[in-house]
PDB file of C-alpha atoms in Angstrom:
ATOM      1  CA  MET A   1      14.106   2.384 -34.215  1.00 93.00           C
ATOM      2  CA  ASN A   2      12.437   4.013 -31.213  1.00 97.00           C
ATOM      3  CA  ILE A   3      14.409   4.124 -27.991  1.00 98.00           C
ATOM      4  CA  ALA A   4      13.236   5.340 -24.577  1.00 98.00           C
ATOM      5  CA  ILE A   5      15.778   6.414 -22.103  1.00 98.00           C
ATOM      6  CA  LEU A   6      15.089   6.546 -18.681  1.00 98.00           C
ATOM      7  CA  ILE A   7      16.887   8.971 -16.171  1.00 97.00           C
ATOM      8  CA  PRO A   8      15.872   8.831 -12.505  1.00 96.00           C
ATOM      9  CA  THR A   9      16.503  12.237 -10.906  1.00 95.00           C
ATOM     10  CA  TYR A  10      16.488  13.708  -7.212  1.00 93.00           C
ATOM     11  CA  ASN A  11      17.965  17.220  -6.984  1.00 93.00           C
ATOM     12  CA  GLU A  12      19.794  17.029 -10.340  1.00 94.00           C
ATOM     13  CA  SER A  13      19.048  20.776 -11.267  1.00 93.00           C
ATOM     14  CA  LEU A  14      22.835  21.371 -11.795  1.00 93.00           C
ATOM     15  CA  ASN A  15      23.155  18.455 -14.214  1.00 95.00           C
ATOM     16  CA  VAL A  16      19.844  17.637 -16.064  1.00 96.00           C
ATOM     17  CA  GLU A  17      20.160  20.496 -18.428  1.00 97.00           C
ATOM     18  CA  ILE A  18      23.781  19.502 -19.527  1.00 96.00           C
ATOM     19  CA  THR A  19      22.659  15.841 -19.652  1.00 97.00           C
ATOM     20  CA  LEU A  20      19.567  16.528 -21.980  1.00 98.00           C
ATOM     21  CA  ASN A  21      21.774  18.782 -24.387  1.00 97.00           C
ATOM     22  CA  GLN A  22      24.404  16.139 -24.599  1.00 97.00           C
ATOM     23  CA  ILE A  23      21.853  13.383 -25.401  1.00 98.00           C
ATOM     24  CA  SER A  24      20.273  15.692 -27.779  1.00 98.00           C
ATOM     25  CA  THR A  25      23.588  16.294 -29.643  1.00 97.00           C
ATOM     26  CA  VAL A  26      23.773  12.230 -29.992  1.00 97.00           C
ATOM     27  CA  ALA A  27      20.239  12.093 -31.578  1.00 97.00           C
ATOM     28  CA  LYS A  28      21.206  14.552 -34.122  1.00 97.00           C
ATOM     29  CA  LYS A  29      24.067  12.338 -35.229  1.00 97.00           C
ATOM     30  CA  LEU A  30      21.651   9.242 -35.159  1.00 97.00           C
ATOM     31  CA  SER A  31      18.944  10.754 -37.130  1.00 96.00           C
ATOM     32  CA  ARG A  32      17.643   7.170 -38.000  1.00 96.00           C
ATOM     33  CA  VAL A  33      16.554   6.661 -34.352  1.00 97.00           C
ATOM     34  CA  ASN A  34      13.614   8.182 -32.426  1.00 97.00           C
ATOM     35  CA  PHE A  35      14.607   9.090 -28.909  1.00 98.00           C
ATOM     36  CA  LEU A  36      12.160   9.917 -25.791  1.00 98.00           C
ATOM     37  CA  VAL A  37      13.905  10.801 -22.794  1.00 98.00           C
ATOM     38  CA  ILE A  38      11.944  10.112 -19.704  1.00 98.00           C
ATOM     39  CA  VAL A  39      13.070  12.125 -16.742  1.00 98.00           C
ATOM     40  CA  ILE A  40      11.883  10.177 -13.500  1.00 97.00           C
ATOM     41  CA  ASP A  41      11.669  12.748 -10.763  1.00 96.00           C
ATOM     42  CA  ASP A  42      10.949  12.024  -7.156  1.00 93.00           C
ATOM     43  CA  SER A  43       9.537  15.625  -6.418  1.00 91.00           C
ATOM     44  CA  SER A  44      13.086  16.955  -6.348  1.00 93.00           C
ATOM     45  CA  PRO A  45      12.801  20.325  -4.036  1.00 95.00           C
ATOM     46  CA  ASP A  46      15.385  22.144  -6.304  1.00 94.00           C
ATOM     47  CA  GLY A  47      13.035  22.082  -9.305  1.00 95.00           C
ATOM     48  CA  THR A  48      14.592  19.472 -11.259  1.00 96.00           C
ATOM     49  CA  ALA A  49      11.275  18.399 -12.969  1.00 96.00           C
ATOM     50  CA  ASN A  50      10.339  21.774 -14.030  1.00 97.00           C
ATOM     51  CA  LEU A  51      13.894  22.498 -15.420  1.00 97.00           C
ATOM     52  CA  ALA A  52      13.786  19.366 -17.361  1.00 97.00           C
ATOM     53  CA  GLN A  53      10.445  20.103 -18.887  1.00 97.00           C
ATOM     54  CA  GLN A  54      11.756  23.558 -20.021  1.00 97.00           C
ATOM     55  CA  VAL A  55      14.914  22.288 -21.402  1.00 97.00           C
ATOM     56  CA  GLY A  56      13.207  19.474 -23.290  1.00 97.00           C
ATOM     57  CA  GLU A  57      10.804  21.808 -24.980  1.00 97.00           C
ATOM     58  CA  THR A  58      13.475  23.865 -26.345  1.00 97.00           C
ATOM     59  CA  LEU A  59      15.437  20.793 -27.596  1.00 98.00           C
ATOM     60  CA  LYS A  60      12.445  19.056 -29.116  1.00 97.00           C
ATOM     61  CA  THR A  61      12.903  17.799 -32.768  1.00 97.00           C
ATOM     62  CA  SER A  62      11.411  15.143 -35.026  1.00 96.00           C
ATOM     63  CA  ASN A  63      13.364  12.512 -33.387  1.00 97.00           C
ATOM     64  CA  PHE A  64      14.056  13.900 -29.769  1.00 98.00           C
ATOM     65  CA  SER A  65      11.739  14.674 -27.038  1.00 97.00           C
ATOM     66  CA  VAL A  66      11.434  14.735 -23.318  1.00 98.00           C
ATOM     67  CA  ASN A  67       8.815  13.537 -20.980  1.00 97.00           C
ATOM     68  CA  ILE A  68       8.559  14.041 -17.261  1.00 97.00           C
ATOM     69  CA  LEU A  69       7.349  11.275 -15.013  1.00 96.00           C
ATOM     70  CA  SER A  70       6.857  13.041 -11.501  1.00 95.00           C
ATOM     71  CA  ARG A  71       6.556  10.710  -8.364  1.00 94.00           C
ATOM     72  CA  LYS A  72       5.117  11.879  -5.142  1.00 90.00           C
ATOM     73  CA  LYS A  73       7.868  10.890  -3.098  1.00 85.00           C
ATOM     74  CA  LYS A  74      11.466   9.566  -2.882  1.00 85.00           C
ATOM     75  CA  GLU A  75      11.551   5.711  -2.799  1.00 82.00           C
ATOM     76  CA  GLY A  76      14.898   4.846  -4.460  1.00 83.00           C
ATOM     77  CA  LEU A  77      16.284   3.936  -7.706  1.00 88.00           C
ATOM     78  CA  GLY A  78      14.511   0.534  -8.082  1.00 89.00           C
ATOM     79  CA  LYS A  79      11.083   1.535  -7.568  1.00 92.00           C
ATOM     80  CA  ALA A  80      11.656   4.497  -9.902  1.00 94.00           C
ATOM     81  CA  TYR A  81      12.921   2.375 -12.812  1.00 95.00           C
ATOM     82  CA  VAL A  82      10.048  -0.188 -12.249  1.00 94.00           C
ATOM     83  CA  GLU A  83       7.649   2.724 -12.508  1.00 95.00           C
ATOM     84  CA  GLY A  84       9.413   4.064 -15.545  1.00 96.00           C
ATOM     85  CA  PHE A  85       9.489   0.533 -17.329  1.00 96.00           C
ATOM     86  CA  LYS A  86       5.724   0.179 -16.863  1.00 96.00           C
ATOM     87  CA  TYR A  87       5.059   3.797 -18.098  1.00 96.00           C
ATOM     88  CA  VAL A  88       7.128   2.841 -21.352  1.00 96.00           C
ATOM     89  CA  PHE A  89       5.160  -0.309 -21.845  1.00 95.00           C
ATOM     90  CA  ASN A  90       1.767   1.715 -21.618  1.00 94.00           C
ATOM     91  CA  LEU A  91       2.716   4.512 -24.178  1.00 93.00           C
ATOM     92  CA  ASN A  92       0.876   4.625 -27.374  1.00 87.00           C
ATOM     93  CA  GLN A  93       4.032   4.529 -29.416  1.00 88.00           C
ATOM     94  CA  THR A  94       6.022   1.343 -29.507  1.00 92.00           C
ATOM     95  CA  PHE A  95       9.488   1.242 -28.341  1.00 96.00           C
ATOM     96  CA  ASN A  96      12.035  -1.306 -29.414  1.00 96.00           C
ATOM     97  CA  TYR A  97      14.715  -0.790 -26.754  1.00 98.00           C
ATOM     98  CA  LEU A  98      15.158   1.122 -23.513  1.00 98.00           C
ATOM     99  CA  ILE A  99      18.301   2.622 -21.992  1.00 98.00           C
ATOM    100  CA  GLN A 100      18.793   3.264 -18.422  1.00 97.00           C
ATOM    101  CA  MET A 101      21.300   5.960 -17.183  1.00 96.00           C
ATOM    102  CA  ASP A 102      22.217   8.485 -14.382  1.00 94.00           C
ATOM    103  CA  ALA A 103      21.606  12.181 -14.777  1.00 93.00           C
ATOM    104  CA  ASP A 104      24.966  13.280 -12.847  1.00 91.00           C
ATOM    105  CA  LEU A 105      26.951  13.022 -15.782  1.00 92.00           C
ATOM    106  CA  SER A 106      29.016  10.031 -14.539  1.00 92.00           C
ATOM    107  CA  HIS A 107      27.245   8.179 -17.600  1.00 95.00           C
ATOM    108  CA  GLN A 108      28.545   9.915 -20.791  1.00 95.00           C
ATOM    109  CA  PRO A 109      25.774  10.386 -23.249  1.00 96.00           C
ATOM    110  CA  LYS A 110      28.465   9.743 -25.956  1.00 96.00           C
ATOM    111  CA  TYR A 111      28.395   6.065 -25.411  1.00 97.00           C
ATOM    112  CA  ILE A 112      24.636   6.039 -26.378  1.00 97.00           C
ATOM    113  CA  GLU A 113      25.845   5.600 -29.886  1.00 97.00           C
ATOM    114  CA  ASN A 114      27.775   2.418 -29.128  1.00 97.00           C
ATOM    115  CA  LEU A 115      24.819   1.005 -27.214  1.00 98.00           C
ATOM    116  CA  VAL A 116      22.714   1.688 -30.205  1.00 98.00           C
ATOM    117  CA  LEU A 117      25.065   0.019 -32.705  1.00 97.00           C
ATOM    118  CA  ALA A 118      25.266  -3.039 -30.340  1.00 97.00           C
ATOM    119  CA  ALA A 119      21.355  -3.149 -30.681  1.00 97.00           C
ATOM    120  CA  GLU A 120      21.363  -2.905 -34.211  1.00 96.00           C
ATOM    121  CA  GLY A 121      23.627  -5.854 -34.287  1.00 96.00           C
ATOM    122  CA  GLY A 122      21.156  -7.986 -32.635  1.00 95.00           C
ATOM    123  CA  ALA A 123      21.745  -7.737 -28.948  1.00 96.00           C
ATOM    124  CA  ASP A 124      19.026  -7.795 -26.502  1.00 96.00           C
ATOM    125  CA  PHE A 125      20.974  -6.624 -23.561  1.00 97.00           C
ATOM    126  CA  VAL A 126      23.932  -4.186 -23.805  1.00 97.00           C
ATOM    127  CA  ILE A 127      26.051  -3.408 -20.821  1.00 97.00           C
ATOM    128  CA  GLY A 128      28.124  -0.375 -20.165  1.00 96.00           C
ATOM    129  CA  SER A 129      31.104  -1.797 -18.476  1.00 95.00           C
ATOM    130  CA  ARG A 130      33.785  -0.143 -16.626  1.00 92.00           C
ATOM    131  CA  TYR A 131      35.669  -3.695 -16.238  1.00 91.00           C
ATOM    132  CA  ILE A 132      36.298  -4.860 -19.876  1.00 93.00           C
ATOM    133  CA  LYS A 133      39.359  -3.587 -21.959  1.00 93.00           C
ATOM    134  CA  GLY A 134      38.726   0.064 -22.758  1.00 94.00           C
ATOM    135  CA  GLY A 135      36.683   0.775 -19.741  1.00 93.00           C
ATOM    136  CA  SER A 136      37.843   2.618 -16.862  1.00 90.00           C
ATOM    137  CA  ILE A 137      36.979   4.899 -13.577  1.00 88.00           C
ATOM    138  CA  PRO A 138      39.969   7.141 -13.609  1.00 88.00           C
ATOM    139  CA  LYS A 139      38.989   9.677 -10.793  1.00 81.00           C
ATOM    140  CA  TRP A 140      38.130   6.895  -8.151  1.00 77.00           C
ATOM    141  CA  SER A 141      40.337   6.593  -5.243  1.00 82.00           C
ATOM    142  CA  TRP A 142      42.176   3.111  -4.904  1.00 77.00           C
ATOM    143  CA  TYR A 143      39.967   1.650  -2.085  1.00 77.00           C
ATOM    144  CA  ARG A 144      36.769   2.780  -3.909  1.00 79.00           C
ATOM    145  CA  ARG A 145      37.922   1.010  -7.055  1.00 80.00           C
ATOM    146  CA  LEU A 146      38.904  -2.035  -5.093  1.00 81.00           C
ATOM    147  CA  LEU A 147      35.793  -2.412  -3.300  1.00 81.00           C
ATOM    148  CA  SER A 148      33.802  -2.036  -6.672  1.00 81.00           C
ATOM    149  CA  LYS A 149      36.113  -4.527  -8.398  1.00 82.00           C
ATOM    150  CA  PHE A 150      35.553  -7.057  -5.419  1.00 83.00           C
ATOM    151  CA  GLY A 151      31.733  -6.587  -5.400  1.00 82.00           C
ATOM    152  CA  ASN A 152      31.696  -7.347  -8.936  1.00 82.00           C
ATOM    153  CA  LEU A 153      33.978 -10.508  -8.633  1.00 85.00           C
ATOM    154  CA  TYR A 154      31.897 -11.618  -5.915  1.00 85.00           C
ATOM    155  CA  ALA A 155      28.631 -11.327  -8.054  1.00 84.00           C
ATOM    156  CA  ARG A 156      30.287 -13.030 -11.031  1.00 86.00           C
ATOM    157  CA  THR A 157      31.468 -15.882  -8.744  1.00 88.00           C
ATOM    158  CA  LEU A 158      28.109 -16.698  -7.429  1.00 88.00           C
ATOM    159  CA  LEU A 159      25.759 -15.579 -10.272  1.00 87.00           C
ATOM    160  CA  GLY A 160      27.653 -16.323 -13.565  1.00 80.00           C
ATOM    161  CA  SER A 161      30.726 -14.858 -15.375  1.00 71.00           C
ATOM    162  CA  HIS A 162      29.164 -13.725 -18.344  1.00 81.00           C
ATOM    163  CA  ILE A 163      28.461 -10.145 -16.986  1.00 91.00           C
ATOM    164  CA  SER A 164      31.500  -8.088 -15.970  1.00 92.00           C
ATOM    165  CA  ASP A 165      29.803  -4.966 -14.366  1.00 92.00           C
ATOM    166  CA  TYR A 166      26.915  -6.143 -12.154  1.00 91.00           C
ATOM    167  CA  THR A 167      26.555  -2.763 -10.439  1.00 88.00           C
ATOM    168  CA  GLY A 168      26.925  -0.327 -13.426  1.00 91.00           C
ATOM    169  CA  GLY A 169      23.828   1.659 -14.204  1.00 93.00           C
ATOM    170  CA  PHE A 170      24.378   2.580 -18.019  1.00 96.00           C
ATOM    171  CA  ASN A 171      22.822  -0.316 -20.087  1.00 98.00           C
ATOM    172  CA  LEU A 172      20.193  -1.033 -22.855  1.00 98.00           C
ATOM    173  CA  TYR A 173      17.532  -3.775 -22.849  1.00 98.00           C
ATOM    174  CA  SER A 174      15.228  -4.771 -25.512  1.00 97.00           C
ATOM    175  CA  ILE A 175      11.586  -4.254 -24.650  1.00 97.00           C
ATOM    176  CA  ALA A 176      10.832  -7.779 -25.414  1.00 96.00           C
ATOM    177  CA  LEU A 177      13.414  -8.855 -22.983  1.00 97.00           C
ATOM    178  CA  LEU A 178      12.186  -6.630 -20.205  1.00 96.00           C
ATOM    179  CA  LYS A 179       8.542  -7.920 -20.706  1.00 96.00           C
ATOM    180  CA  MET A 180       9.834 -11.470 -19.817  1.00 95.00           C
ATOM    181  CA  ILE A 181      10.977 -10.377 -16.486  1.00 94.00           C
ATOM    182  CA  ASN A 182       8.622 -10.167 -13.634  1.00 92.00           C
ATOM    183  CA  LEU A 183       9.280  -6.485 -12.601  1.00 91.00           C
ATOM    184  CA  ASP A 184       7.290  -6.823  -9.302  1.00 89.00           C
ATOM    185  CA  GLU A 185       9.524  -9.368  -8.059  1.00 86.00           C
ATOM    186  CA  LEU A 186      12.725  -7.568  -8.533  1.00 85.00           C
ATOM    187  CA  HIS A 187      14.789  -6.464  -5.365  1.00 80.00           C
ATOM    188  CA  THR A 188      14.253  -2.614  -5.606  1.00 72.00           C
ATOM    189  CA  LYS A 189      16.403  -1.435  -2.717  1.00 74.00           C
ATOM    190  CA  GLY A 190      19.396   0.693  -3.814  1.00 70.00           C
ATOM    191  CA  TYR A 191      21.737  -0.589  -6.507  1.00 74.00           C
ATOM    192  CA  GLY A 192      20.908  -3.913  -5.643  1.00 84.00           C
ATOM    193  CA  PHE A 193      18.040  -3.473  -8.167  1.00 88.00           C
ATOM    194  CA  LEU A 194      20.529  -3.245 -10.970  1.00 91.00           C
ATOM    195  CA  ILE A 195      22.098  -6.718  -9.880  1.00 91.00           C
ATOM    196  CA  SER A 196      18.575  -8.268  -9.782  1.00 92.00           C
ATOM    197  CA  LEU A 197      17.605  -6.725 -13.129  1.00 94.00           C
ATOM    198  CA  LYS A 198      20.841  -7.679 -14.951  1.00 94.00           C
ATOM    199  CA  TYR A 199      20.641 -11.370 -13.508  1.00 92.00           C
ATOM    200  CA  GLN A 200      17.139 -11.752 -14.629  1.00 93.00           C
ATOM    201  CA  ALA A 201      17.907 -10.353 -18.020  1.00 94.00           C
ATOM    202  CA  SER A 202      20.898 -12.558 -18.435  1.00 93.00           C
ATOM    203  CA  VAL A 203      18.871 -15.709 -17.836  1.00 91.00           C
ATOM    204  CA  ASN A 204      16.558 -14.890 -20.341  1.00 93.00           C
ATOM    205  CA  THR A 205      18.724 -14.055 -23.228  1.00 88.00           C
ATOM    206  CA  GLN A 206      22.088 -15.082 -24.649  1.00 87.00           C
ATOM    207  CA  ASN A 207      22.187 -11.998 -26.881  1.00 93.00           C
ATOM    208  CA  ILE A 208      24.409 -10.034 -24.556  1.00 95.00           C
ATOM    209  CA  VAL A 209      26.912  -7.518 -25.553  1.00 96.00           C
ATOM    210  CA  GLU A 210      29.398  -5.379 -23.256  1.00 97.00           C
ATOM    211  CA  ILE A 211      30.781  -1.983 -24.407  1.00 97.00           C
ATOM    212  CA  PRO A 212      33.480  -0.107 -22.505  1.00 97.00           C
ATOM    213  CA  ILE A 213      32.926   2.981 -20.872  1.00 96.00           C
ATOM    214  CA  GLU A 214      34.748   5.579 -18.810  1.00 94.00           C
ATOM    215  CA  LEU A 215      32.923   6.400 -15.687  1.00 91.00           C
ATOM    216  CA  ILE A 216      33.492   9.784 -14.253  1.00 87.00           C
ATOM    217  CA  ASP A 217      32.702  11.400 -11.033  1.00 73.00           C
ATOM    218  CA  ARG A 218      29.807  13.702 -10.899  1.00 64.00           C
ATOM    219  CA  GLU A 219      30.933  17.321 -10.894  1.00 63.00           C
ATOM    220  CA  TYR A 220      27.709  18.864  -9.294  1.00 60.00           C
ATOM    221  CA  GLY A 221      25.683  17.698  -6.388  1.00 57.00           C
ATOM    222  CA  VAL A 222      26.478  14.652  -4.029  1.00 58.00           C
ATOM    223  CA  SER A 223      26.411  11.107  -4.331  1.00 58.00           C
ATOM    224  CA  LYS A 224      23.088   9.349  -3.065  1.00 52.00           C
ATOM    225  CA  MET A 225      24.239   5.948  -2.107  1.00 51.00           C
ATOM    226  CA  PRO A 226      24.614   5.078   1.441  1.00 52.00           C
ATOM    227  CA  LEU A 227      27.528   2.945   2.581  1.00 51.00           C
ATOM    228  CA  ILE A 228      24.775   0.361   3.975  1.00 54.00           C
ATOM    229  CA  THR A 229      23.691  -0.287   0.252  1.00 60.00           C
ATOM    230  CA  ILE A 230      27.087  -2.063  -0.140  1.00 62.00           C
ATOM    231  CA  LEU A 231      26.325  -4.723   2.531  1.00 66.00           C
ATOM    232  CA  ASP A 232      22.712  -5.052   1.176  1.00 73.00           C
ATOM    233  CA  ASN A 233      24.081  -5.927  -2.105  1.00 69.00           C
ATOM    234  CA  PHE A 234      26.281  -8.686  -0.799  1.00 69.00           C
ATOM    235  CA  ILE A 235      23.496 -10.235   0.873  1.00 79.00           C
ATOM    236  CA  LEU A 236      21.389  -9.887  -2.053  1.00 79.00           C
ATOM    237  CA  VAL A 237      23.644 -11.789  -4.444  1.00 79.00           C
ATOM    238  CA  LEU A 238      23.729 -14.529  -1.860  1.00 79.00           C
ATOM    239  CA  HIS A 239      20.061 -14.582  -1.700  1.00 78.00           C
ATOM    240  CA  ILE A 240      19.713 -14.888  -5.539  1.00 80.00           C
ATOM    241  CA  LYS A 241      22.355 -17.699  -5.566  1.00 78.00           C
ATOM    242  CA  ILE A 242      20.510 -19.691  -2.663  1.00 80.00           C
ATOM    243  CA  LYS A 243      17.179 -19.280  -4.660  1.00 75.00           C
ATOM    244  CA  ARG A 244      18.564 -20.378  -7.939  1.00 67.00           C
ATOM    245  CA  LEU A 245      20.066 -23.466  -6.141  1.00 68.00           C
ATOM    246  CA  PHE A 246      16.590 -24.515  -4.829  1.00 67.00           C
ATOM    247  CA  MET A 247      14.985 -23.970  -8.277  1.00 61.00           C
ATOM    248  CA  VAL A 248      17.315 -26.120 -10.141  1.00 51.00           C
TER     249      VAL A 248
END
């Protein structure tokens, strides 16, 4: 099994080395799987890309390697992922699955093993969920947790209850499933990209599995999601719902 792991970065020099080291530890345990980590860096001024390249060279093994996909400017999460997906599609090596995750250590690499196990069990789409039994967000404030839960309840009510965590960014997709989605038509602004992508994935497969994860706050650096993104996501969900009604 060949798995690509896409990690968008911008000014993550304090986290990227730790993240890559932890993923390499998982790769050693899962020696049956070949992992290619692709760091998608938006020209971070703090040298994230150069550091990731150096760390990747020291960690390289027979089943673990790191590529750097450098972008000229910061254009947001969605556009970074779409470019990363297309990059994987065009590689000479054939990949079976793709994992998306953050570099800030809020997505703990130890859960990669559970994502892989679900894929080996036949899943096309595996969601790392904070909102199923065993999942949690222990260090969030009550109002942040409430806002997130309400946002996901809103998305489930309008788009379908088969996904408990529409806004989480730690997920696995089969390459075959991603190729069924028109990536250029996805909403790419902010974390609305994750909602749009997950919805499109869910309507193209029934082989969906959710695994519980504990989401932890970043230890280094600052969050890059502006508050306006929350409002954008509410409007996006309504737009997807209306579009689906007219397609029926």
